[in-house]
C-alpha positions as MATLAB code, in Angstrom:
seq = 'MKKIVFVDIPMKEMSSGRDGQCYAGTGNAGCSYSGKVIFPINAVLAEKLKAGDDVKVVMLKTVTEKGNSGINAGLFQQELDGINSAIGAKISYETIDSEFIETKKNHEKRLRSMLSKIEEGAELFVDITFGPKPLPMVMMCVLNFAEKFFDADVRKVVYGKVDFVKHDDGKTYPENPELYDVTSLYYLNNLMGAMEAPSGEEALKSLDAFFAL';
ca = [
      -8.152  -14.496    0.596;
      -9.890  -17.790   -0.096;
      -7.882  -20.273   -2.125;
      -9.690  -22.971   -4.115;
      -7.738  -25.879   -5.565;
      -9.131  -28.141   -8.270;
      -7.212  -31.379   -8.765;
      -7.949  -34.229  -11.166;
      -7.622  -37.512   -9.268;
      -6.034  -40.360  -11.272;
      -7.990  -43.499  -12.055;
      -4.994  -45.852  -12.082;
      -3.362  -47.351   -9.009;
      -0.835  -44.955   -7.456;
       1.754  -45.297   -4.702;
       4.101  -42.807   -3.057;
       7.063  -45.169   -3.433;
       6.667  -45.618   -7.175;
       4.935  -42.431   -8.281;
       6.376  -39.779   -5.963;
       8.539  -37.323   -7.908;
      10.666  -34.282   -7.103;
       9.691  -31.446   -9.446;
      12.166  -28.863   -8.133;
      13.858  -26.924  -10.919;
      12.026  -28.764  -13.688;
       9.865  -27.503  -16.536;
       8.875  -23.834  -16.493;
       6.903  -23.664  -13.247;
       9.722  -22.154  -11.204;
       9.113  -24.605   -8.377;
      11.897  -25.243   -5.865;
      10.116  -27.597   -3.433;
      12.554  -30.466   -2.874;
      10.111  -33.061   -1.528;
       8.628  -35.869   -3.583;
       4.933  -35.695   -4.447;
       2.499  -37.887   -6.351;
       0.328  -34.891   -7.203;
       2.268  -32.048   -8.888;
       0.018  -29.282   -7.503;
       1.202  -30.156   -4.007;
       4.740  -29.066   -4.912;
       3.237  -25.681   -5.844;
       1.052  -25.471   -2.738;
       4.057  -26.261   -0.557;
       5.404  -22.859   -1.607;
       2.171  -20.893   -2.011;
       0.315  -21.759    1.207;
       0.777  -19.645    4.319;
      -0.248  -20.075    7.943;
      -3.921  -19.242    8.391;
      -4.796  -19.436    4.670;
      -8.376  -20.588    4.065;
      -8.088  -23.342    1.450;
     -10.775  -25.480   -0.169;
      -9.528  -28.456   -2.166;
     -11.956  -29.881   -4.704;
     -10.969  -33.387   -5.757;
     -12.382  -34.390   -9.152;
     -12.930  -38.137   -8.970;
     -13.855  -40.223  -11.985;
     -15.555  -43.329  -10.644;
     -14.554  -46.685  -12.165;
     -15.106  -50.298  -11.168;
     -11.590  -50.663   -9.760;
     -12.196  -47.860   -7.281;
      -8.680  -46.455   -7.496;
      -9.859  -42.829   -7.565;
     -11.253  -43.132   -4.045;
      -7.973  -44.531   -2.731;
      -6.007  -41.885   -4.628;
      -8.157  -39.110   -3.165;
      -7.056  -40.347    0.242;
      -3.427  -40.316   -0.903;
      -3.815  -36.728   -2.058;
      -5.249  -35.612    1.263;
      -2.560  -37.473    3.189;
       0.176  -35.920    1.044;
      -1.076  -32.334    1.336;
      -1.804  -32.663    5.044;
       1.781  -33.836    5.541;
       3.107  -30.774    3.711;
       0.720  -28.462    5.541;
       1.740  -29.762    8.975;
       4.711  -27.385    8.817;
       2.661  -24.508    7.337;
      -0.600  -24.294    9.277;
      -3.125  -23.405    6.568;
      -6.795  -24.224    7.173;
      -7.635  -26.842    4.546;
     -11.008  -28.444    3.825;
     -11.592  -31.204    1.295;
     -14.573  -31.764   -0.975;
     -15.102  -34.264   -3.770;
     -16.973  -34.284   -7.048;
     -17.725  -37.753   -8.344;
     -18.528  -38.318  -12.005;
     -18.832  -41.317  -14.267;
     -16.257  -42.167  -16.909;
     -18.707  -41.250  -19.663;
     -17.921  -38.418  -22.058;
     -21.451  -37.368  -23.006;
     -22.927  -33.873  -23.143;
     -25.049  -34.720  -20.100;
     -22.031  -35.758  -18.058;
     -20.045  -32.712  -19.181;
     -22.897  -30.506  -17.975;
     -23.006  -32.362  -14.664;
     -19.268  -31.870  -14.139;
     -19.446  -28.214  -15.114;
     -22.339  -27.377  -12.776;
     -20.787  -29.335   -9.920;
     -17.474  -27.530  -10.318;
     -19.117  -24.117  -10.599;
     -20.983  -24.782   -7.348;
     -17.586  -24.794   -5.576;
     -16.566  -21.319   -6.774;
     -16.631  -18.452   -4.269;
     -16.518  -14.698   -4.851;
     -13.000  -13.281   -5.232;
     -11.197  -16.582   -4.660;
      -7.705  -17.435   -5.885;
      -7.832  -20.528   -8.111;
      -5.185  -23.230   -8.462;
      -5.641  -26.168  -10.840;
      -3.832  -29.442  -11.555;
      -4.788  -31.045  -14.892;
      -2.173  -33.826  -14.806;
      -4.604  -36.711  -14.359;
      -8.200  -37.559  -15.215;
     -10.141  -38.020  -18.473;
      -8.835  -36.060  -21.458;
     -11.969  -33.879  -21.891;
     -11.810  -32.717  -18.260;
      -9.287  -29.885  -18.840;
     -11.630  -28.484  -21.509;
     -14.448  -28.361  -18.953;
     -12.021  -26.839  -16.461;
     -11.215  -23.994  -18.876;
     -14.929  -23.162  -19.030;
     -15.129  -23.181  -15.230;
     -12.160  -20.827  -14.897;
     -13.532  -18.426  -17.483;
     -16.932  -18.343  -15.773;
     -15.348  -17.893  -12.348;
     -13.132  -15.027  -13.471;
     -15.906  -13.284  -15.394;
     -18.785  -13.589  -12.937;
     -17.204  -14.283   -9.517;
     -14.209  -11.958   -9.762;
     -11.938  -14.973   -9.249;
      -8.186  -14.806   -9.793;
      -6.716  -17.686  -11.812;
      -3.306  -18.024  -10.175;
      -1.876  -21.269  -11.476;
      -2.742  -24.133  -13.815;
      -0.114  -26.881  -13.743;
       0.642  -30.101  -15.559;
       3.131  -32.699  -14.384;
       4.903  -34.850  -16.981;
       6.942  -38.015  -16.552;
       8.544  -40.539  -18.895;
       7.643  -44.175  -18.351;
      10.901  -46.101  -18.624;
      11.078  -49.891  -18.879;
      13.579  -51.478  -16.491;
      15.336  -54.835  -16.509;
      12.510  -56.387  -14.483;
      10.174  -55.774  -17.429;
       8.160  -53.131  -15.577;
       7.871  -49.441  -16.440;
       8.605  -46.728  -13.890;
       7.917  -42.975  -13.972;
      11.114  -40.977  -14.399;
      12.377  -37.592  -15.628;
       9.641  -35.470  -14.024;
       8.824  -32.024  -15.421;
       6.418  -29.500  -13.911;
       4.816  -27.058  -16.340;
       2.889  -23.878  -15.669;
       0.254  -23.919  -18.433;
      -1.783  -20.956  -17.164;
      -0.952  -19.135  -20.400;
      -3.134  -21.644  -22.272;
      -6.102  -20.417  -20.266;
      -5.413  -16.832  -21.274;
      -4.781  -17.910  -24.866;
      -8.196  -19.556  -24.918;
      -9.750  -16.327  -23.598;
      -7.918  -14.306  -26.238;
      -9.271  -16.517  -29.011;
     -12.818  -15.982  -27.786;
     -12.474  -12.210  -27.456;
     -10.272  -11.470  -30.480;
     -11.587   -9.179  -33.199;
      -9.733   -8.402  -36.409;
     -10.613   -7.304  -39.963;
      -8.776  -10.253  -41.478;
      -7.053  -13.520  -40.690;
      -3.696  -11.849  -41.310;
      -4.370   -9.150  -38.715;
      -5.636  -11.773  -36.269;
      -2.382  -13.684  -36.665;
      -0.461  -10.484  -35.877;
      -2.451  -10.129  -32.655;
      -1.583  -13.720  -31.847;
       2.103  -13.021  -32.489;
       1.891  -10.118  -30.048;
       0.426  -12.424  -27.375;
       3.245  -14.957  -27.737;
       5.824  -12.163  -27.629;
       4.754  -11.217  -24.091;
];
């Protein structure tokens, strides 16, 4: 089955030496990959990819004057290719460039560009760790559309968290990594849109039932 990966590419300068983290056994994602990665989704893909898998990675680049997103897209590809060298999946890379402007017009452009990458019946993996804050909201719309009209299967939405700790040299370094599976937020958003109830009280009961799952 086709796998499509959407990953938000960071706009700040990144390096494997400083920003690489081991997410094994952290958060709630159930990830056991022991290697260090800059991009949290790659720790997930290290365990999910199989030899011969047909994988399309869509890198969401926000273009700024510093040009870091272009360099970071290269880092992502280098990192995943290194992991895949021992797996043997067939991976292709595509990019979507957008301006760092949060207008309705730019949101529409992002949405249509992302939807153009969806394929019928694909498995979808998403990393919302980096990128502009409104981008995950657009991503939720993409996932809903893909599941509803392209019979897509939303397999994993992840978010990687780190603490930035100041050291004696006066600089801050990322530490204490945590990898979270936030796919349930996608389904919660769908529930909110589809929920029907005779009163707010009954709606809250339905919500309680969702969180009890």
